[in-house]
Every structure is written in C-alpha cells, then in structure tokens.
C-alpha cells in the first residue's frame, strides 16, 4: 500500500551526506602498472572505479581487503560531522561496483567483517550513531554492476572472465537479493535505498529486488534500479538541472572534489561558499542536495571536507529556516540571488548585495513584514511599486555568501507570467515529432528539442506575441558534465526588419544562464552550433529586467 507521506521528512530535509567508502580507499587513487620491460607506470587519477579502469584481476583486487583496517573509524564522529554540516540524512555505499560488502554479510564472505583484519560492521555502528543523533540512514547498493562476484554486470566487459563471467539471474538471486534483505533487516529503520547504474537490469531482474523493497512502505528508493521502475526520486549527478525537475522529487548528488571515493592526490576542493550557493540554488528549484565525502582507508573523512561541511553548517545555523521544509522559488528568476518559500513567507537569498541599498523583488503582493534572518528584530521598509516590492536594506551585506531577507506577505504570490508563456517558435530543422522545437517550452527535463540528425547548426525564431522587455536567458541542455559537450549560441532580437545581436557564447553542455542589457522586442532568434551532435535544447526560459 503506497505511503503518501513517506517523502515528507525527505522533502523537508533538503540536505544529506553521501559516503563513498570501500577497499578502493586503500590504493587512494593510485595504481602502478608493471610494464613488460621491467618499467612501471603510475596512475594517480583513480577512485572507486580503480578495479575497472585499471583492469585489476579479482584475486589481485581482493588483496586490498587484506590491507583494509580502518581503526580510526568512529561512526559518531561521522554522524556528528553530518549534523554539524546541517545534513539530515546519510547515504553510505553498502556495496559499490567492486562487489565488496561494507557490512557483515552471511551471503558472501567478500565483506568487511570476514575478509579484512577490521572484523567490525561499520554499518551497524553507523546505524546506532544515526539513531542516537536523529539522522536518517540510507544505503547505496550497486545492484547490477558487481565485478567481484560471478554473473555481476560488467560496465562494458569482464576483464577477468574466469572470476567474473556467469549468470546475472543467478547473481541477483544468490548475492544481490539476499544482501538487500540483510540491509533492510539487520540495521533497524533504513530510510533510503540508493540503487546505481542499472546495467543489464531487465524488468524481471528489477522485479526481484523491487518486491523486497515493497515490503518496507517507508523506504525511499531512487530512479536507478532499472527495468522501467521509476522509484521515488530523480538523481541528477554532478550538475544542477537548470529548471529543476517539475513534478518529480529530485536530488542532486555531487562530490566536494572530483572523486567519489578517496583520492589522496585530488585537492580540487569546492569552497563552502560555492557549495552553500549550490544548496540554495537546488532548494530554490525544489530539490535536495546529497553532498559526498570519500573517507580514507583509516576511516577518516578528509579534514578539509569536515571543515567545509562545518562552514556550510554554520551558515545553516542562522539561515536553516530558509532551506529546511521550504518549497521552490514562487516567482521568476532573479539574477542577484535565489528564493525559497514556506507558506506566507518568502526567503530571498541575496548573493550580490545592492550598493544602493534597494532590492526589487518581482512580486506585487502586500508585504506585512520584511527583515533579515540575521536580525529578525529589525523591520525593513518596503514599498510595492507596480509588479515589484522594493525593500530598503542595510548598506553592508550581513553575510558574504548569501544574506537571507524574509518577506511575510498576504495571499498567493502575484507574479507576472513567464515571458515565454504564449510564445511560439519555429526552427530551421527538427529531428522528429517527439523532438520538435516546442519542446523548448516543456518543463519536463527529459523532453528536448533536437535539430535534424545531419545538422550541426540550427536557427530557432521565437515570437513572444507582443513586444516585451527581456534581460536574460536560460538554456537547459540534455548532456552531463562528464560528456564534455558544448554548444555555441548567438541570441539576436528583431529591431524593425533588422536582426541585432544581443549576446553569444559557449555552453558547458548541461545549461547556460545569462543576464544581458534589456531589449524590448517581440521577436528573438537563437542560433546554435554543435561540433559533435545535432544541436539540442531541453528548455529555454527568458527573464525580465531585475
Ligand atoms: O559509477 C558510479 C560512481 O562510481 C558513483 O557511485 C556515482 C554516484 O552517483 N554513480 C555512478 C556514476 O553515475
């Protein structure tokens, strides 16, 4: 019986900790290839995929387990780091693609209790610490890819056939299904089951696992089981969907540096400022943020990570009300910040503080109270001018990362319609009827427009229906960061019979948002060029002047 409220805590939580931990933490990113001429070659770019990327034979890889003894592991310390960060739930890799179980498993002795000198069950200790500190616990389980057990799915192919080839059906029945049962039985309340990379998962195989999770009505699962099973949430990885995921629960998973698993050589750490603003951006679009840590083989979360998380937590200590339990931005895009809502309160997260001490918020409601979350006792003057509320704010920003202004208002947000509402478009070519140019107006992230298959460029003309003031554009694209796609774009407007360029640039393949000097026009033209594929667009949004 579906449980309509099982997502409530999750939606309120907004922020969780992802933990990629396993015996791949022993090499810490480095693999030494012994070359035929007695030479050797070092690769220090690896992480949790080291076994696959370096084609390490199963027997050799299992030796990492013999060297895995995380004596400095302290479950309470990890949970308290998540708590100090303001993270409300933890999802840890119970088993990643290498097939090694980070828990005591009766199903396979290829686990931390039986195959390492550690002889403890860290998931048991984490479950206890989570219960103690009121943090929800979830398990990541690589249900399909398993490079350590016969029949587990390969990424592309098995490189150690004798040890890896076998029936996937038998693997699911003898390893995956029983281990999922163990995880959902032996650790108390499990809040989330996070599947991953559904390689070769057929509806029949997926059913075998889905039927187990169905016995747990409060269990939340993601969209990565495969076999056509959608799960409860979408999981954009390493990028923030430009327009969120209207109509679906969604959670961005992201690394703090460039690796999920621990890599001792990767110090490309994101700053707390960058991560706080990502959390705000995600919440302003109605999503959750699952931010990853990759502990060392000793069982330590890298201190630089703990510090960054603490700084995020310090911001949330003051501004948490503007994130937890909020819903998406009720009004149009604002280039100088983001917005979240909670009933009759809207939270304006200001990134670029106004030098003139005036903020124009694009809605026309009566504001009963305006104040900063940093100083709730001081009321700020407001004035509703046409379609905007102007707020007079202190000259100095209370917070360098994001200062939160609260507006308490009457009624439903009274906002102007989107500029693309009622707009029509025509394109120089279309791939087919499913990928027609009108898909650029669809809010569903899986819809996209594509030019015809032999085209490397396209021209899209937009008719807004009447002259409107335009000062920004958002292009959402269908690729992922690691696909390294990019598109060149030129945006022009019609001035009389002449097309005049507004802006141009190159996207990063996942999306591009830009504000520009406002123009008033009925006609816009977007030219897109793509060196590798027919140009594509998930969605196009236009923004009013701030
Ligand atoms: O292959 C995995 C990867 O190692 C990591 O676990 C991420 C986390 O979402 N998921 C897969 C890549 O999509």
Coordinates of C-alpha atoms and ligand atoms in Angstrom, one line a residue:
X1 CA 0.0 0.0 0.0
X2 CA 1.8 3.2 -1.2
X3 CA 2.5 5.6 1.7
X4 CA 1.8 9.1 0.6
X5 CA 3.7 10.7 3.4
X6 CA 6.9 8.8 3.2
X7 CA 8.6 11.6 1.3
X8 CA 7.6 14.3 3.8
X9 CA 10.7 14.1 6.0
X10 CA 12.9 13.8 2.9
X11 CA 11.5 16.9 1.3
X12 CA 11.9 18.9 4.5
X13 CA 15.5 17.6 4.9
X14 CA 16.8 19.1 1.7
X15 CA 20.5 18.3 2.5
X16 CA 22.2 14.9 3.0
X17 CA 25.6 13.3 3.2
X18 CA 26.7 10.8 0.6
X19 CA 29.6 8.5 1.7
X20 CA 31.7 6.5 -0.8
X21 CA 33.8 4.2 1.3
X22 CA 35.3 0.9 0.4
X23 CA 38.5 -1.1 -0.1
X24 CA 39.2 1.2 -3.1
X25 CA 40.2 3.7 -0.3
X26 CA 43.4 1.6 0.2
X27 CA 45.1 2.5 -3.1
X28 CA 43.7 6.0 -2.5
X29 CA 43.6 6.7 -6.2
X30 CA 46.9 5.2 -7.3
X31 CA 47.6 2.1 -9.4
X32 CA 51.1 1.1 -10.6
X33 CA 51.1 -0.8 -13.9
X34 CA 54.1 -3.2 -14.2
X35 CA 55.3 -2.9 -17.8
X36 CA 56.9 -5.7 -19.8
X37 CA 60.4 -4.1 -19.9
X38 CA 60.6 -4.0 -16.1
X39 CA 59.5 -0.4 -16.2
X40 CA 56.3 0.7 -14.5
X41 CA 53.7 3.4 -15.0
X42 CA 51.7 5.2 -12.2
X43 CA 48.1 6.3 -12.5
X44 CA 47.0 8.6 -9.6
X45 CA 43.6 9.6 -11.1
X46 CA 41.5 6.7 -9.7
X47 CA 38.8 6.4 -7.2
X48 CA 36.0 3.8 -6.6
X49 CA 36.4 2.6 -10.3
X50 CA 40.1 1.7 -9.9
X51 CA 39.4 -2.1 -10.3
X52 CA 37.6 -1.5 -13.6
X53 CA 39.6 1.3 -15.1
X54 CA 43.0 -0.5 -14.3
X55 CA 41.5 -3.9 -15.2
X56 CA 42.7 -5.3 -11.9
X57 CA 42.2 -9.1 -11.7
X58 CA 39.7 -10.2 -9.0
X59 CA 42.3 -12.0 -6.9
X60 CA 44.7 -9.1 -7.0
X61 CA 42.0 -6.6 -6.1
X62 CA 40.9 -8.8 -3.1
X63 CA 44.3 -8.1 -1.6
X64 CA 43.2 -4.6 -0.8
X65 CA 40.7 -6.1 1.6
X66 CA 43.5 -7.8 3.5
X67 CA 45.1 -4.3 3.9
X68 CA 41.9 -2.6 4.8
X69 CA 41.8 -1.9 8.6
X70 CA 40.1 1.4 9.3
X71 CA 41.0 1.5 13.0
X72 CA 40.4 5.3 13.2
X73 CA 36.8 4.8 12.0
X74 CA 34.4 6.4 14.5
X75 CA 30.7 6.3 13.5
X76 CA 29.7 9.0 16.0
X77 CA 32.3 11.4 14.6
X78 CA 31.0 10.9 11.0
X79 CA 27.4 11.4 12.1
X80 CA 28.4 14.5 14.1
X81 CA 30.2 15.9 11.1
X82 CA 27.0 15.4 9.1
X83 CA 25.0 17.0 11.9
X84 CA 27.5 20.0 12.1
X85 CA 27.0 20.4 8.4
X86 CA 23.3 20.6 8.7
X87 CA 22.8 17.4 6.8
X88 CA 19.7 15.5 7.9
X89 CA 20.4 12.1 6.3
X90 CA 23.3 9.9 5.3
X91 CA 23.6 7.5 2.4
X92 CA 26.6 5.2 2.5
X93 CA 27.9 2.7 0.0
X94 CA 27.0 -0.7 1.5
X95 CA 28.3 -2.2 -1.7
X96 CA 29.8 -0.5 -4.7
X97 CA 30.5 -1.9 -8.2
X98 CA 33.6 -3.8 -6.9
X99 CA 31.2 -6.1 -5.1
X100 CA 32.8 -5.7 -1.7
X101 CA 30.2 -5.5 1.1
X102 CA 30.9 -2.8 3.7
X103 CA 28.8 -4.8 6.2
X104 CA 28.7 -8.3 7.8
X105 CA 27.0 -10.4 5.2
X106 CA 26.0 -14.1 5.6
X107 CA 25.5 -14.1 1.8
X108 CA 29.1 -13.6 0.7
X109 CA 32.3 -13.6 2.8
X110 CA 33.7 -10.9 0.5
X111 CA 32.8 -8.4 3.2
X112 CA 34.5 -6.1 5.7
X113 CA 33.8 -8.4 8.7
X114 CA 35.1 -11.7 7.2
X115 CA 37.7 -10.5 4.6
X116 CA 39.6 -7.8 6.4
X117 CA 41.5 -7.5 9.7
X118 CA 38.9 -4.9 10.9
X119 CA 36.4 -7.6 12.0
X120 CA 33.7 -5.0 12.7
X121 CA 30.5 -4.0 10.9
X122 CA 30.7 -0.2 10.3
X123 CA 27.1 0.0 9.1
X124 CA 25.9 -1.4 12.4
X125 CA 27.9 1.3 14.2
X126 CA 26.6 4.0 11.9
X127 CA 23.0 2.9 12.3
X128 CA 23.4 3.2 16.1
X129 CA 25.0 6.6 15.9
X130 CA 22.3 7.8 13.4
X131 CA 19.6 6.7 15.8
X132 CA 21.4 8.4 18.7
X133 CA 21.7 11.7 16.9
X134 CA 18.4 11.7 14.9
X135 CA 20.0 11.4 11.5
X136 CA 18.2 9.2 8.9
X137 CA 20.3 6.4 7.4
X138 CA 20.2 5.1 3.8
X139 CA 22.3 2.5 1.9
X140 CA 23.7 2.8 -1.6
X141 CA 23.7 -0.7 -3.2
X142 CA 25.2 -1.5 -6.7
X143 CA 22.5 -4.0 -7.6
X144 CA 23.7 -4.7 -11.2
X145 CA 27.4 -3.9 -11.6
X146 CA 29.4 -6.3 -9.4
X147 CA 32.9 -7.0 -10.6
X148 CA 33.7 -9.3 -7.6
X149 CA 31.0 -11.9 -8.0
X150 CA 30.3 -14.2 -10.9
X151 CA 27.4 -13.0 -13.1
X152 CA 27.6 -9.5 -11.8
X153 CA 27.1 -7.0 -14.6
X154 CA 30.3 -5.5 -16.2
X155 CA 30.4 -1.9 -17.2
X156 CA 31.3 -2.9 -20.8
X157 CA 33.0 -6.3 -20.5
X158 CA 34.6 -8.7 -17.9
X159 CA 38.4 -8.5 -17.9
X160 CA 38.8 -11.5 -15.6
X161 CA 36.4 -13.9 -17.3
X162 CA 37.2 -16.9 -15.1
X163 CA 36.3 -15.0 -12.0
X164 CA 33.6 -12.7 -13.4
X165 CA 31.6 -14.5 -16.1
X166 CA 28.3 -16.1 -15.0
X167 CA 24.5 -15.8 -15.0
X168 CA 23.2 -12.4 -13.9
X169 CA 20.0 -14.1 -12.9
X170 CA 21.9 -16.4 -10.5
X171 CA 23.9 -13.4 -9.2
X172 CA 20.7 -11.4 -8.4
X173 CA 19.2 -14.5 -6.7
X174 CA 22.3 -15.5 -4.8
X175 CA 24.0 -12.2 -4.0
X176 CA 22.1 -9.0 -4.6
X177 CA 18.6 -10.0 -3.4
X178 CA 19.8 -11.7 -0.2
X179 CA 22.2 -8.8 0.6
X180 CA 19.4 -6.3 0.1
X181 CA 17.3 -8.3 2.5
X182 CA 20.1 -8.3 5.0
X183 CA 20.5 -4.5 4.7
X184 CA 16.8 -3.9 5.2
X185 CA 16.5 -6.3 8.1
X186 CA 19.7 -6.1 10.2
X187 CA 20.1 -2.3 10.7
X188 CA 16.8 -1.1 12.1
X189 CA 15.0 1.6 10.1
X190 CA 16.6 2.2 6.8
X191 CA 15.2 5.4 5.2
X192 CA 16.7 5.2 1.7
X193 CA 17.9 2.6 -0.7
X194 CA 20.1 4.2 -3.4
X195 CA 20.5 1.9 -6.4
X196 CA 23.0 2.7 -9.1
X197 CA 23.9 2.1 -12.8
X198 CA 21.2 -0.4 -13.8
X199 CA 23.4 -2.2 -16.3
X200 CA 21.6 -5.1 -18.0
X201 CA 18.7 -4.8 -15.5
X202 CA 15.6 -6.4 -17.1
X203 CA 12.1 -5.8 -15.7
X204 CA 12.2 -9.4 -14.4
X205 CA 15.5 -8.9 -12.6
X206 CA 14.4 -5.5 -11.3
X207 CA 11.1 -7.0 -10.0
X208 CA 13.2 -9.4 -7.8
X209 CA 14.6 -6.5 -5.9
X210 CA 11.6 -4.2 -6.1
X211 CA 9.5 -6.8 -4.5
X212 CA 11.9 -6.8 -1.5
X213 CA 11.7 -3.0 -1.0
X214 CA 8.0 -3.0 -1.4
X215 CA 7.8 -4.8 1.9
X216 CA 9.1 -1.6 3.5
X217 CA 6.4 1.1 3.0
X218 CA 8.6 3.9 4.5
X219 CA 11.6 3.0 2.4
X220 CA 12.5 5.7 -0.3
X221 CA 14.2 4.4 -3.4
X222 CA 15.7 6.3 -6.3
X223 CA 15.3 6.1 -10.1
X224 CA 18.3 3.9 -10.8
X225 CA 17.0 0.3 -10.2
X226 CA 16.3 -0.2 -13.9
X227 CA 13.8 -2.5 -15.6
X228 CA 11.5 0.6 -16.0
X229 CA 11.0 1.1 -12.3
X230 CA 10.9 4.9 -11.6
X231 CA 11.4 4.9 -7.8
X232 CA 10.6 8.0 -5.7
X233 CA 13.1 10.5 -7.0
X234 CA 15.3 11.6 -9.9
X235 CA 19.1 11.8 -9.3
X236 CA 20.9 14.4 -11.5
X237 CA 24.6 13.7 -10.9
X238 CA 27.3 16.4 -10.7
X239 CA 25.1 19.1 -12.1
X240 CA 22.0 21.2 -11.1
X241 CA 19.1 21.0 -13.6
X242 CA 18.7 24.5 -15.0
X243 CA 15.0 24.5 -14.3
X244 CA 14.8 21.8 -11.6
X245 CA 12.6 18.7 -12.2
X246 CA 9.0 19.9 -12.1
X247 CA 6.6 17.2 -11.0
X248 CA 9.2 14.9 -9.6
X249 CA 11.2 14.6 -6.3
X250 CA 14.8 15.1 -7.2
X251 CA 18.2 15.1 -5.5
X252 CA 21.5 16.3 -6.9
X253 CA 24.4 14.1 -5.9
X254 CA 27.8 15.8 -6.1
X255 CA 31.4 15.5 -5.0
X256 CA 33.3 18.0 -2.9
X257 CA 36.4 17.5 -5.1
X258 CA 36.5 15.4 -8.3
X259 CA 36.2 11.9 -6.9
X260 CA 33.5 10.0 -5.0
X261 CA 35.9 7.5 -3.4
X262 CA 39.0 8.8 -1.6
X263 CA 41.9 10.0 -3.9
X264 CA 44.9 11.3 -2.0
X265 CA 46.1 13.4 -5.0
X266 CA 42.8 15.3 -5.7
X267 CA 42.8 18.6 -3.9
X268 CA 40.4 20.3 -6.3
X269 CA 38.0 21.1 -3.4
X270 CA 34.9 23.2 -3.8
X271 CA 34.7 26.1 -1.3
X272 CA 31.9 26.3 1.3
X273 CA 30.7 29.5 -0.5
X274 CA 30.3 27.6 -3.8
X275 CA 28.6 24.7 -2.0
X276 CA 26.2 26.9 0.1
X277 CA 25.1 28.7 -3.1
X278 CA 24.6 25.3 -4.8
X279 CA 22.4 24.2 -1.9
X280 CA 20.4 27.4 -2.2
X281 CA 20.1 27.1 -5.9
X282 CA 18.9 23.5 -5.6
X283 CA 16.4 24.3 -2.8
X284 CA 15.1 27.3 -4.9
X285 CA 14.2 24.8 -7.6
X286 CA 12.6 22.4 -5.2
X287 CA 15.4 19.8 -5.0
X288 CA 17.6 18.0 -2.4
X289 CA 21.4 18.1 -2.2
X290 CA 23.3 14.9 -1.4
X291 CA 26.9 16.0 -0.9
X292 CA 29.6 13.4 -0.9
X293 CA 32.6 12.6 1.2
X294 CA 35.2 9.9 0.5
X295 CA 36.8 8.7 3.7
X296 CA 40.4 7.3 3.8
X297 CA 41.3 3.7 4.4
X298 CA 41.9 4.6 8.0
X299 CA 38.3 5.6 8.4
X300 CA 38.8 9.4 8.4
X301 CA 36.8 11.9 6.5
X302 CA 39.4 14.3 5.0
X303 CA 39.7 17.3 7.4
X304 CA 39.4 19.8 4.6
X305 CA 36.0 18.2 3.9
X306 CA 35.0 18.3 7.5
X307 CA 35.9 22.0 7.7
X308 CA 34.0 22.9 4.6
X309 CA 30.9 21.0 5.8
X310 CA 31.2 22.8 9.2
X311 CA 31.2 26.2 7.4
X312 CA 28.0 25.1 5.5
X313 CA 26.5 24.1 8.8
X314 CA 27.4 27.4 10.4
X315 CA 25.5 29.2 7.6
X316 CA 22.5 26.9 8.1
X317 CA 22.6 27.5 11.8
X318 CA 21.4 31.1 11.0
X319 CA 19.6 30.5 7.8
X320 CA 18.3 27.0 8.0
X321 CA 14.7 28.2 8.1
X322 CA 15.2 29.4 4.5
X323 CA 16.2 25.9 3.4
X324 CA 14.6 23.1 5.5
X325 CA 10.9 22.5 4.8
X326 CA 10.8 25.1 2.1
X327 CA 9.3 24.8 -1.4
X328 CA 10.6 26.2 -4.8
X329 CA 11.0 29.8 -5.8
X330 CA 7.5 31.2 -6.3
X331 CA 8.5 33.8 -8.8
X332 CA 10.7 34.5 -11.8
X333 CA 14.4 34.0 -11.8
X334 CA 16.4 36.7 -10.0
X335 CA 20.0 37.0 -11.2
X336 CA 21.3 38.5 -7.9
X337 CA 20.1 35.6 -5.8
X338 CA 17.6 32.9 -5.3
X339 CA 14.3 32.4 -3.4
X340 CA 12.5 29.7 -1.4
X341 CA 9.1 29.7 0.2
X342 CA 7.4 28.4 3.3
X343 CA 3.7 29.3 3.3
X344 CA 3.2 33.1 3.6
X345 CA 7.0 33.6 3.9
X346 CA 9.3 34.0 1.0
X347 CA 13.1 33.8 1.7
X348 CA 15.3 35.9 -0.6
X349 CA 18.8 34.6 -0.7
X350 CA 20.9 37.6 -1.8
X351 CA 24.2 36.7 -3.5
X352 CA 25.0 40.2 -4.9
X353 CA 24.2 42.8 -2.3
X354 CA 22.8 46.1 -3.8
X355 CA 25.2 49.0 -3.5
X356 CA 22.2 51.4 -3.4
X357 CA 20.6 49.5 -0.5
X358 CA 17.5 48.8 -2.6
X359 CA 16.2 45.3 -3.6
X360 CA 13.4 44.8 -6.1
X361 CA 11.6 41.6 -5.5
X362 CA 9.5 40.5 -8.6
X363 CA 6.1 40.1 -7.0
X364 CA 3.3 42.5 -6.3
X365 CA 1.8 41.3 -3.0
X366 CA 1.3 43.3 0.1
X367 CA 4.2 42.7 2.4
X368 CA 3.3 42.7 6.1
X369 CA 6.9 42.2 7.4
X370 CA 10.4 42.4 6.0
X371 CA 13.5 41.5 7.9
X372 CA 16.8 39.7 7.7
X373 CA 17.2 36.2 9.2
X374 CA 20.4 37.5 10.6
X375 CA 18.4 40.2 12.5
X376 CA 14.7 39.3 12.9
X377 CA 14.1 42.2 15.3
X378 CA 14.8 45.0 12.8
X379 CA 11.9 45.6 10.4
X380 CA 12.9 46.8 6.9
X381 CA 10.9 49.4 5.0
X382 CA 9.1 48.1 1.8
X383 CA 7.1 49.6 -1.0
X384 CA 5.0 47.8 -3.6
X385 CA 5.7 49.6 -7.0
X386 CA 3.7 48.1 -9.9
X387 CA 4.8 44.4 -10.2
X388 CA 7.6 44.6 -7.7
X389 CA 8.2 45.1 -4.0
X390 CA 11.1 47.4 -3.2
X391 CA 12.9 46.7 0.1
X392 CA 15.3 49.1 1.7
X393 CA 18.2 47.1 3.1
X394 CA 21.3 48.0 5.1
X395 CA 24.3 49.1 3.0
X396 CA 26.5 46.2 4.2
X397 CA 25.6 42.6 3.4
X398 CA 25.2 40.7 6.7
X399 CA 26.7 37.6 5.0
X400 CA 29.3 37.4 2.3
X401 CA 28.0 34.1 0.9
X402 CA 24.2 34.7 1.0
X403 CA 22.2 37.0 3.1
X404 CA 18.6 36.0 3.7
X405 CA 15.8 38.5 3.6
X406 CA 12.4 37.3 4.8
X407 CA 9.2 38.8 3.3
X408 CA 5.9 37.9 5.0
X409 CA 3.1 38.5 2.5
X410 CA -0.6 38.2 2.0
X411 CA -2.3 36.0 -0.5
X412 CA -0.8 33.8 -3.2
X413 CA 2.3 35.2 -4.9
X414 CA 1.1 37.7 -7.5
X415 CA 3.7 37.4 -10.2
X416 CA 3.9 38.2 -13.9
X417 CA 3.6 35.3 -16.3
X418 CA 6.7 33.8 -17.7
X419 CA 7.9 35.7 -20.8
X420 CA 7.7 32.5 -22.8
X421 CA 4.0 32.0 -21.8
X422 CA 2.0 32.1 -25.1
X423 CA 5.2 32.3 -27.2
X424 CA 5.6 30.2 -30.3
X425 CA 8.8 29.0 -32.0
X426 CA 10.0 27.7 -35.3
X427 CA 13.3 26.0 -36.1
X428 CA 15.3 25.5 -39.3
X429 CA 15.1 21.7 -38.7
X430 CA 13.7 19.1 -36.3
X431 CA 14.9 15.5 -35.7
X432 CA 11.3 14.2 -35.4
X433 CA 7.9 15.0 -34.0
X434 CA 9.0 13.8 -30.5
X435 CA 11.8 16.3 -30.5
X436 CA 10.1 19.3 -32.1
X437 CA 11.0 22.9 -31.3
X438 CA 8.0 23.3 -29.0
X439 CA 9.8 21.0 -26.5
X440 CA 11.9 24.0 -25.5
X441 CA 8.8 25.3 -23.7
X442 CA 8.3 22.0 -21.8
X443 CA 9.3 21.9 -18.1
X444 CA 9.8 18.1 -18.1
X445 CA 13.6 17.6 -18.0
X446 CA 13.5 14.5 -20.2
X447 CA 11.8 16.4 -23.1
X448 CA 14.2 18.1 -25.5
X449 CA 14.3 19.7 -29.0
X450 CA 16.8 18.3 -31.5
X451 CA 17.8 19.5 -34.9
X452 CA 17.7 17.0 -37.7
X453 CA 20.4 14.3 -37.5
X454 CA 22.6 15.6 -40.2
X455 CA 22.6 19.1 -38.9
X456 CA 25.4 20.7 -36.8
X457 CA 23.6 24.0 -36.5
X458 CA 20.1 25.3 -36.2
X459 CA 18.2 28.6 -36.0
X460 CA 15.2 29.0 -33.7
X461 CA 12.9 32.0 -34.1
X462 CA 10.7 33.0 -31.1
X463 CA 7.6 35.0 -31.4
X464 CA 6.6 36.4 -28.0
X465 CA 3.2 37.5 -29.3
X466 CA 3.9 41.2 -28.4
X467 CA 6.9 43.4 -27.6
X468 CA 8.2 42.5 -24.1
X469 CA 11.3 43.7 -22.1
X470 CA 13.8 40.8 -22.0
X471 CA 17.0 40.9 -20.0
X472 CA 18.1 37.3 -19.5
X473 CA 18.1 33.8 -21.0
X474 CA 18.4 30.2 -19.6
X475 CA 19.3 27.4 -21.9
X476 CA 18.9 23.9 -20.4
X477 CA 20.8 21.2 -22.2
X478 CA 20.4 17.3 -22.1
X479 CA 24.0 16.3 -21.5
X480 CA 26.0 15.5 -18.4
X481 CA 29.2 17.2 -17.2
X482 CA 31.4 14.2 -17.9
X483 CA 30.2 14.1 -21.6
X484 CA 32.1 17.4 -22.2
X485 CA 29.6 18.6 -24.7
X486 CA 29.3 22.3 -25.6
X487 CA 27.3 24.4 -27.9
X488 CA 28.0 27.8 -29.4
X489 CA 25.0 30.2 -29.3
X490 CA 24.1 33.6 -30.7
X491 CA 21.0 35.4 -29.5
X492 CA 19.6 38.3 -31.5
X493 CA 16.4 40.4 -31.5
X494 CA 14.5 42.0 -34.3
X495 CA 14.7 45.8 -34.4
X496 CA 12.4 46.8 -37.3
X497 CA 13.4 44.4 -40.1
X498 CA 17.0 44.0 -38.9
X499 CA 18.3 41.3 -36.6
X500 CA 20.7 42.7 -33.9
X501 CA 22.9 40.6 -31.8
X502 CA 22.2 40.6 -28.0
X503 CA 24.8 38.1 -26.8
X504 CA 26.7 35.0 -27.8
X505 CA 28.9 32.4 -26.0
X506 CA 29.6 28.7 -25.4
X507 CA 27.6 26.5 -23.1
X508 CA 29.1 23.6 -21.0
X509 CA 26.6 21.1 -22.3
X510 CA 24.4 21.0 -19.2
X511 CA 22.9 24.5 -19.3
X512 CA 23.7 28.2 -19.5
X513 CA 22.1 31.2 -17.8
X514 CA 23.0 34.8 -18.6
X515 CA 21.6 38.2 -17.9
X516 CA 22.1 41.0 -20.5
X517 CA 21.2 44.6 -21.2
X518 CA 17.5 44.6 -21.6
X519 CA 15.8 44.9 -25.0
X520 CA 12.2 45.3 -25.8
X521 CA 11.1 43.1 -28.7
X522 CA 8.5 40.6 -30.0
X523 CA 11.0 38.6 -32.0
X524 CA 14.1 36.7 -30.8
X525 CA 16.4 34.4 -32.8
X526 CA 18.7 31.8 -31.3
X527 CA 21.4 30.3 -33.5
X528 CA 23.0 27.1 -32.1
X529 CA 26.1 25.3 -33.3
X530 CA 27.4 21.9 -32.0
X531 CA 30.6 20.4 -33.3
X532 CA 29.7 16.8 -32.5
X533 CA 25.9 16.3 -32.5
X534 CA 22.7 17.9 -33.9
X535 CA 22.1 20.9 -31.6
X536 CA 19.7 20.1 -28.7
X537 CA 17.8 22.1 -26.1
X538 CA 15.8 20.8 -23.1
X539 CA 14.3 24.1 -22.2
X540 CA 14.6 27.8 -22.9
X541 CA 13.5 30.5 -20.4
X542 CA 13.6 34.3 -20.8
X543 CA 13.9 36.7 -17.9
X544 CA 12.6 40.2 -17.2
X545 CA 14.9 43.0 -16.2
X546 CA 15.6 42.8 -12.4
Ligands
LIG1 O1 29.6 4.7 -11.2 C1 29.0 5.4 -10.1 C2 30.0 6.2 -9.5 O2 31.1 5.5 -9.0 C3 29.3 6.9 -8.3 O3 28.9 6.0 -7.4 C4 28.1 7.7 -8.8 C5 27.4 8.4 -7.6 O4 26.2 8.8 -8.0 N1 27.2 6.9 -9.5 C6 27.8 6.1 -10.6 C7 28.0 7.0 -11.8 O5 26.8 7.5 -12.2

